[in-house]
Tab-separated table of C-alpha atoms and ligand atoms in Angstrom:
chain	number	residue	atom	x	y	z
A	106	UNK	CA	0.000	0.000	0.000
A	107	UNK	CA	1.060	3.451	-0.769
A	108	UNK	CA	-0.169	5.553	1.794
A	109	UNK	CA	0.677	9.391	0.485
A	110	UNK	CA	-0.341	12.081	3.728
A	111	UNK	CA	-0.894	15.914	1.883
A	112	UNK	CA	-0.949	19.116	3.137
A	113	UNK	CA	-4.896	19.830	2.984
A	114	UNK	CA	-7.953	18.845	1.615
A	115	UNK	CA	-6.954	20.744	-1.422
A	116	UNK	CA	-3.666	19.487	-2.050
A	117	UNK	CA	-5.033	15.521	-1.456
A	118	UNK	CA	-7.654	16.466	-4.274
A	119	UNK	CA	-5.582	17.323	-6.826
A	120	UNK	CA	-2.965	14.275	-6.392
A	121	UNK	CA	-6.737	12.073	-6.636
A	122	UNK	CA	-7.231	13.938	-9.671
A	123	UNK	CA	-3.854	13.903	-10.892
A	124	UNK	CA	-3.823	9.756	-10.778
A	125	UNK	CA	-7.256	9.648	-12.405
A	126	UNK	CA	-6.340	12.104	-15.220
A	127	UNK	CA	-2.991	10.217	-16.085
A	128	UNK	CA	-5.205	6.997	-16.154
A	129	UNK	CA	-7.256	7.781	-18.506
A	130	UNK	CA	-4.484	9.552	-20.645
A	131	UNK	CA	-3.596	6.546	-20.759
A	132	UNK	CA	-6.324	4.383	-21.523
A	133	UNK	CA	-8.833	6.802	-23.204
A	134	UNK	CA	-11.591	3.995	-22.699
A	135	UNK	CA	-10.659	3.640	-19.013
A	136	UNK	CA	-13.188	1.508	-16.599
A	137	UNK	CA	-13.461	3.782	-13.391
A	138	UNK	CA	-14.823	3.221	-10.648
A	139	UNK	CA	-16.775	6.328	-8.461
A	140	UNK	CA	-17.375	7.127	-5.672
A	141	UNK	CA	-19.827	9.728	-3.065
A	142	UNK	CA	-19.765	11.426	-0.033
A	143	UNK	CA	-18.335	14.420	1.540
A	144	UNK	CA	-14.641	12.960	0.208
A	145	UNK	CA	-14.514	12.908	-3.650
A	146	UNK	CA	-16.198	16.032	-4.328
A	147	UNK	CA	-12.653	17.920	-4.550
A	148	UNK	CA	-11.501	15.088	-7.050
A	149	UNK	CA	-14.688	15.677	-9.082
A	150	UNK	CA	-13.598	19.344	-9.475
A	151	UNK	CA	-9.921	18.593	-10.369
A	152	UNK	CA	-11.198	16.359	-12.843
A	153	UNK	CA	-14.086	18.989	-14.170
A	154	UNK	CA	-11.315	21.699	-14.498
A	155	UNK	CA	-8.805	19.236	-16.273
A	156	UNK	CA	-11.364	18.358	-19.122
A	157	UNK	CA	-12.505	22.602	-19.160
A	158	UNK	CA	-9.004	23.605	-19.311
A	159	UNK	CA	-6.781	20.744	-20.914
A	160	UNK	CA	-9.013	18.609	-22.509
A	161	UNK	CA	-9.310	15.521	-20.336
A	162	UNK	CA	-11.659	13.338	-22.691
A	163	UNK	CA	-14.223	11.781	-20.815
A	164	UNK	CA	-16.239	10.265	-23.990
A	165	UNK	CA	-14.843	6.851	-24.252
A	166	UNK	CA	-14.800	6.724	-20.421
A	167	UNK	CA	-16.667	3.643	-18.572
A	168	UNK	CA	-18.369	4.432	-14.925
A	169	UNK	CA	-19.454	2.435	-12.429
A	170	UNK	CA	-20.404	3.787	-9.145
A	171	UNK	CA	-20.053	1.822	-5.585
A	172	UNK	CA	-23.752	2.355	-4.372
A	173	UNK	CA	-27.152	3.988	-4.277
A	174	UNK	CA	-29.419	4.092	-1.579
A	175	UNK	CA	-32.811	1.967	-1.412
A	176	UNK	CA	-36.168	3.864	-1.840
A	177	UNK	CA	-34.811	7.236	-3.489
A	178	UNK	CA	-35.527	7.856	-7.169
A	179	UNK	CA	-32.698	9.044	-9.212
A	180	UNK	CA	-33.995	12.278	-9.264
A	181	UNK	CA	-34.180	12.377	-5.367
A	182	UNK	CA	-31.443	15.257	-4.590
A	183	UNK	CA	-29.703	12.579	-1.912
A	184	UNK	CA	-29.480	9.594	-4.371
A	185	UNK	CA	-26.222	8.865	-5.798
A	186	UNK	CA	-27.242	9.441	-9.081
A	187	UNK	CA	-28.259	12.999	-8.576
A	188	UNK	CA	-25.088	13.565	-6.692
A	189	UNK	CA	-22.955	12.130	-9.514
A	190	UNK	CA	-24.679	13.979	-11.860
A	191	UNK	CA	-24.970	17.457	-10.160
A	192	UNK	CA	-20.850	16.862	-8.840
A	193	UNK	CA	-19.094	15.236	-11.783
A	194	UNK	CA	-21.108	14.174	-14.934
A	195	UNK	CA	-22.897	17.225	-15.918
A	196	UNK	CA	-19.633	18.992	-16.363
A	197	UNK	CA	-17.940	16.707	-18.230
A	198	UNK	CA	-18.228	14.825	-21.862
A	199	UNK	CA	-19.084	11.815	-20.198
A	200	UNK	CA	-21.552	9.292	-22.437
A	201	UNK	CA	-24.467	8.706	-20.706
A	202	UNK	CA	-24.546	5.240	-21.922
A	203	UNK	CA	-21.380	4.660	-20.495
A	204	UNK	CA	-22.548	5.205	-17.132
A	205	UNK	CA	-23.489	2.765	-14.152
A	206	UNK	CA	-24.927	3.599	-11.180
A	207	UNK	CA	-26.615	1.152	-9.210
A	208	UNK	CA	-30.402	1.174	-9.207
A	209	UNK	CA	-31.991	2.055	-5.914
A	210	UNK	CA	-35.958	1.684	-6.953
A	211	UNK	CA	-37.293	-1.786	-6.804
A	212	UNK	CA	-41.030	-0.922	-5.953
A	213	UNK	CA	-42.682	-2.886	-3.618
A	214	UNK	CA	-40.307	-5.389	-1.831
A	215	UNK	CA	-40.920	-6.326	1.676
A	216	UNK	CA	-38.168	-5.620	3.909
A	217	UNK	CA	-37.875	-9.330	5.098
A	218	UNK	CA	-37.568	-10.683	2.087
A	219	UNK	CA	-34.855	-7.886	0.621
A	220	UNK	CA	-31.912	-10.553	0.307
A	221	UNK	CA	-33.775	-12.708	-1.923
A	222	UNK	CA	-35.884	-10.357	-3.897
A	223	UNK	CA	-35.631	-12.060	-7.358
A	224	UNK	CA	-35.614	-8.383	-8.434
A	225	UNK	CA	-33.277	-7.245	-6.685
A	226	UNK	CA	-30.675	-10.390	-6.873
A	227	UNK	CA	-31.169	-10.546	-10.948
A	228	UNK	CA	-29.959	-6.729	-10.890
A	229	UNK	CA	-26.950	-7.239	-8.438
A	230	UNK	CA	-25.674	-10.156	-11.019
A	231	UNK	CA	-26.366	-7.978	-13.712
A	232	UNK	CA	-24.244	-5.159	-12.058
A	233	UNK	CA	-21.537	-7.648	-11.504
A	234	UNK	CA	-21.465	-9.342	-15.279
A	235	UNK	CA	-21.336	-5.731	-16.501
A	236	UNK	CA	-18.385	-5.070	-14.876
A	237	UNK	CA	-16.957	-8.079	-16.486
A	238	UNK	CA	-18.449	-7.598	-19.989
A	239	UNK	CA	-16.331	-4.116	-20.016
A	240	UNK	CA	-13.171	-6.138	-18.675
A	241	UNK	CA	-13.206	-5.118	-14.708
A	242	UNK	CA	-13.031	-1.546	-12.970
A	243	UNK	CA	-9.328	-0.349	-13.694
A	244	UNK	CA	-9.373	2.128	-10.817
A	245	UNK	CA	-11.595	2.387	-8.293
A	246	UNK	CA	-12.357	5.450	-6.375
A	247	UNK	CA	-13.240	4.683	-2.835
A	248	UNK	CA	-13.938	7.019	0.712
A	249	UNK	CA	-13.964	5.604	3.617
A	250	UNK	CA	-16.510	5.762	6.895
A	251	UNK	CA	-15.549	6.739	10.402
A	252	UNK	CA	-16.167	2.897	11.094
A	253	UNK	CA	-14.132	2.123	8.555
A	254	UNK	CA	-16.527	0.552	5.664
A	255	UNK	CA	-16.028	1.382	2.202
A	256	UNK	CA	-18.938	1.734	0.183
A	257	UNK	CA	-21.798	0.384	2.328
A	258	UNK	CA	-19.889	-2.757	3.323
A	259	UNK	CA	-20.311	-1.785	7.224
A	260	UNK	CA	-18.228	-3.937	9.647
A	261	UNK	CA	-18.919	-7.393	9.652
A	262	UNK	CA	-19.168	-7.274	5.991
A	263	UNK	CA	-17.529	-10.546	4.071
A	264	UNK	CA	-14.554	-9.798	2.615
A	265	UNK	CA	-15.705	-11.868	-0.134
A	266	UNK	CA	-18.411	-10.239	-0.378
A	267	UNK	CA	-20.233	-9.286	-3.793
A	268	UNK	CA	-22.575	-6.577	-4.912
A	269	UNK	CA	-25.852	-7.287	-2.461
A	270	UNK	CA	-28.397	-5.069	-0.516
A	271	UNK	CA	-27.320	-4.178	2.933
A	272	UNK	CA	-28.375	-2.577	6.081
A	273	UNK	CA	-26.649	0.539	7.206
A	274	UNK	CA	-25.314	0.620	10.526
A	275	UNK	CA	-27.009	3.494	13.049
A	276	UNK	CA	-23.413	5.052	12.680
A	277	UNK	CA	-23.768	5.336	9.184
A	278	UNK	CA	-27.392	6.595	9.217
A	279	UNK	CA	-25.905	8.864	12.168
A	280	UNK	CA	-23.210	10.056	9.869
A	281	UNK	CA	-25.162	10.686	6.946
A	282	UNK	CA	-28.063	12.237	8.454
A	283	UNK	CA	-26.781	15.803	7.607
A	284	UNK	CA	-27.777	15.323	4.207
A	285	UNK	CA	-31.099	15.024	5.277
A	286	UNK	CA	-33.551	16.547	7.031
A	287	UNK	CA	-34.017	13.813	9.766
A	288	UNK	CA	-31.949	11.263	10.898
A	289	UNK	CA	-35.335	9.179	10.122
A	290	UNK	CA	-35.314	10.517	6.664
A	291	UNK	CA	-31.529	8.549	5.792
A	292	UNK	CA	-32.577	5.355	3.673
A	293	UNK	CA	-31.968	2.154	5.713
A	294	UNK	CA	-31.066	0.026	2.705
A	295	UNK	CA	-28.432	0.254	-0.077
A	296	UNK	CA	-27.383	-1.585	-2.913
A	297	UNK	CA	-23.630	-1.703	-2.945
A	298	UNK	CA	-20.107	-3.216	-4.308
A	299	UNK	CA	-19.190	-5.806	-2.184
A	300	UNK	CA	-15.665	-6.326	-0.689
A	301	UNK	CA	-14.568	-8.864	-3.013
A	302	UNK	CA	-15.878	-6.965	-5.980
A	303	UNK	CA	-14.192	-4.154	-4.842
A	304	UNK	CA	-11.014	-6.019	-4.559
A	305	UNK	CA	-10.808	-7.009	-8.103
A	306	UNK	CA	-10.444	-3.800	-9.352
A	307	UNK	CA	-6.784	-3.538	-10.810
A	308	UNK	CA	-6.381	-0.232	-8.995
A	309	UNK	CA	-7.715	1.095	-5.413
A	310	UNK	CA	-7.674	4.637	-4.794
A	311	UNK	CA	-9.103	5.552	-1.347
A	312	UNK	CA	-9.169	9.228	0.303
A	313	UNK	CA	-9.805	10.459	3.444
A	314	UNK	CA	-9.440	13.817	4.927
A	315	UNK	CA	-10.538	15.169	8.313
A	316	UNK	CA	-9.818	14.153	12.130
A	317	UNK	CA	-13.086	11.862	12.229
A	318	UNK	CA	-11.173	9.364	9.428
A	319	UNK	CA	-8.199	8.994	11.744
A	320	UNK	CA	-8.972	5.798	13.631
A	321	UNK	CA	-10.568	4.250	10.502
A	322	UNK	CA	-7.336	4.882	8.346
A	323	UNK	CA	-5.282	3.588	11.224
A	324	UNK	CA	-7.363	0.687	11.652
A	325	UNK	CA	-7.275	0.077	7.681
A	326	UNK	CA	-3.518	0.778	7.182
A	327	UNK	CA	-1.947	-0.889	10.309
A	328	UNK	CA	-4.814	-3.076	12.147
A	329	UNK	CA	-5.481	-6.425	11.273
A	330	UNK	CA	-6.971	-7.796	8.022
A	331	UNK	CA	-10.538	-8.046	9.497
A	332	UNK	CA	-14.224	-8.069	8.345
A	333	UNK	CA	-15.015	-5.484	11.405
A	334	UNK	CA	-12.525	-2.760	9.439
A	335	UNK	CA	-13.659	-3.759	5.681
A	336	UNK	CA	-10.979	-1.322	4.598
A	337	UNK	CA	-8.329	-3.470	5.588
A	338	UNK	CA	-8.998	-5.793	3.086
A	339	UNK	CA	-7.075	-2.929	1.198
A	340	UNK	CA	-3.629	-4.584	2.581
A	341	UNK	CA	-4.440	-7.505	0.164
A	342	UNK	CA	-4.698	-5.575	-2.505
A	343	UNK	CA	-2.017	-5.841	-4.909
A	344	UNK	CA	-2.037	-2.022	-6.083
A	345	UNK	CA	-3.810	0.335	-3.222
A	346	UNK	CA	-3.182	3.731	-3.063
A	347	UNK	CA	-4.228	6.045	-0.204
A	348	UNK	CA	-4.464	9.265	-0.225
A	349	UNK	CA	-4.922	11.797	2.802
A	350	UNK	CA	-4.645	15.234	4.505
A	351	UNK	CA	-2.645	15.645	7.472
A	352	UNK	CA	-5.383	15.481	9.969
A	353	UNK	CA	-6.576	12.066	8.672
A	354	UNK	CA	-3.124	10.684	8.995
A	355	UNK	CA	-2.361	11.766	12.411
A	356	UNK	CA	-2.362	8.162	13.974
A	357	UNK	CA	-0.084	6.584	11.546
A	358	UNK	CA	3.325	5.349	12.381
A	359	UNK	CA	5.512	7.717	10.500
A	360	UNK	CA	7.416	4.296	8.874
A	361	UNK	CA	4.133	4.040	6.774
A	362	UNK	CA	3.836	7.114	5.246
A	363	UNK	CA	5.029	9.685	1.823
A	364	UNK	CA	4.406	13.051	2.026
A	365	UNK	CA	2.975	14.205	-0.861
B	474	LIG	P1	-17.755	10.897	3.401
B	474	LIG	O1	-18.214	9.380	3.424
B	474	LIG	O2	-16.889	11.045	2.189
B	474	LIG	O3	-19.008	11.689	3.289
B	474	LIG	O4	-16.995	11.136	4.659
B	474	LIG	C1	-17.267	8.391	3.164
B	474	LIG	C2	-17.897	7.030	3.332
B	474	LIG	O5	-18.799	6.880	4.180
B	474	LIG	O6	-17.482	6.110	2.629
């Protein structure tokens, strides 16, 4: 694992940007992998201001994004694919048809029998064997949660795990709550990337900036490979990046880390 600690939020956004960018420079039809949250958003504008002012090409460009909630239409202002839209894809020559997201709107499923909703499992293969028809994610984008889950694989999660409907943990509904106008309002329910699927991505690019991430990035980077810190798996992973800002960083053993 590369674990690269920056000077700010700022300066941790750019490098994000900076790996994407050469990516895709590289392999114009790229398979990327995106994430949400608080985190990316300062990669998203790196990578809008690269294609405005030095023409990063986004139109051969293959997305695939981690999660969506359960129960919000995509043109709810909290689902992931408004927030991919409104943060990343309306600013840049992305295809539309090129995009993945996962869906979120099933109609009416009853909560008990959510794990083997025919409707639901047939989409979560489909999500999978599209990955595979494009040849795997490339890179893939990740944040990390205070409890140290990476897309909505909350502790516990299998490390083998594949894409699947979860439950979020009350810290997660906690922590995402200020999106919304009641804790009560957070979806319960996502659809999301599971470990294992996460794993095979050829590249992993996680961020994390702030004081809350510090335990979780400790716990990733240095703790035990364990289901309970699902971004540990990371440590397996033959090509993980991380990137940070100081605060984020401050429990790490100095051995561990580059200063970027
Ligand atoms: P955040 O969420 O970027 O909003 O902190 C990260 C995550 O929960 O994975």
């Amino acid at each position: 694992m590369l674990v690269v600690v920056h000077e700010n939020y700022d300066a941790m956004s750019r490098k994000g940007a900076e790996v994407i960018a050469s990516r895709i420079r590289r392999k114009p039809n790229l398979v990327l992998g995106l994430a949400t949250g608080s985190t990316p958003v300062g990669v998203y504008k790196e990578l809008i201001s690269l294609h405005r002012n030095e023409g990063l090409d986004f139109s051969k460009v293959v997305t695939f994004n981690l999660d969506e909630y359960v129960g919000l239409p995509p043109e709810h202002d909290q689902s992931y694919h408004y927030f991919m839209k409104d943060n990343l894809f309306k600013d840049i020559n992305i295809n539309p048809s090129n995009v993945h997201v996962p869906q979120g709107m099933f109609g009416d499923v009853k909560i008990s029998s959510f794990e083997t909703d025919p409707k639901i499992v047939q989409f979560c293969e489909w999500y999978e064997d599209e990955m595979k028809k494009y040849g795997g994610i490339d890179i893939q984008v990740l944040g990390i949660g205070g409890n140290g889950h990476i897309a909505f694989n909350e502790p516990g999660s299998s490390i083998g795990s594949r894409t699947r409907i979860k439950t979020l943990t009350e810290k997660t509904v906690a922590d995402n709550a200020r999106f919304f106008k009641t804790a009560n309002d957070v979806p319960r329910y996502a659809i999301t990337m599971g470990v294992g699927t996460i794993m095979e991505a050829k590249e992993l690019l996680l961020l994390a900036n702030g004081a809350g991430k510090a335990d979780a990035i400790k716990a990733a980077v240095e703790g035990p490979v364990t289901a309970m810190c699902p971004a540990s798996a990371l440590q397996l992973h033959r090509k993980a990046i991380i990137l940070t800002d100081k605060p984020a960083a401050t429990k790490l053993s100095a051995e561990f880390v580059t200063y970027g």
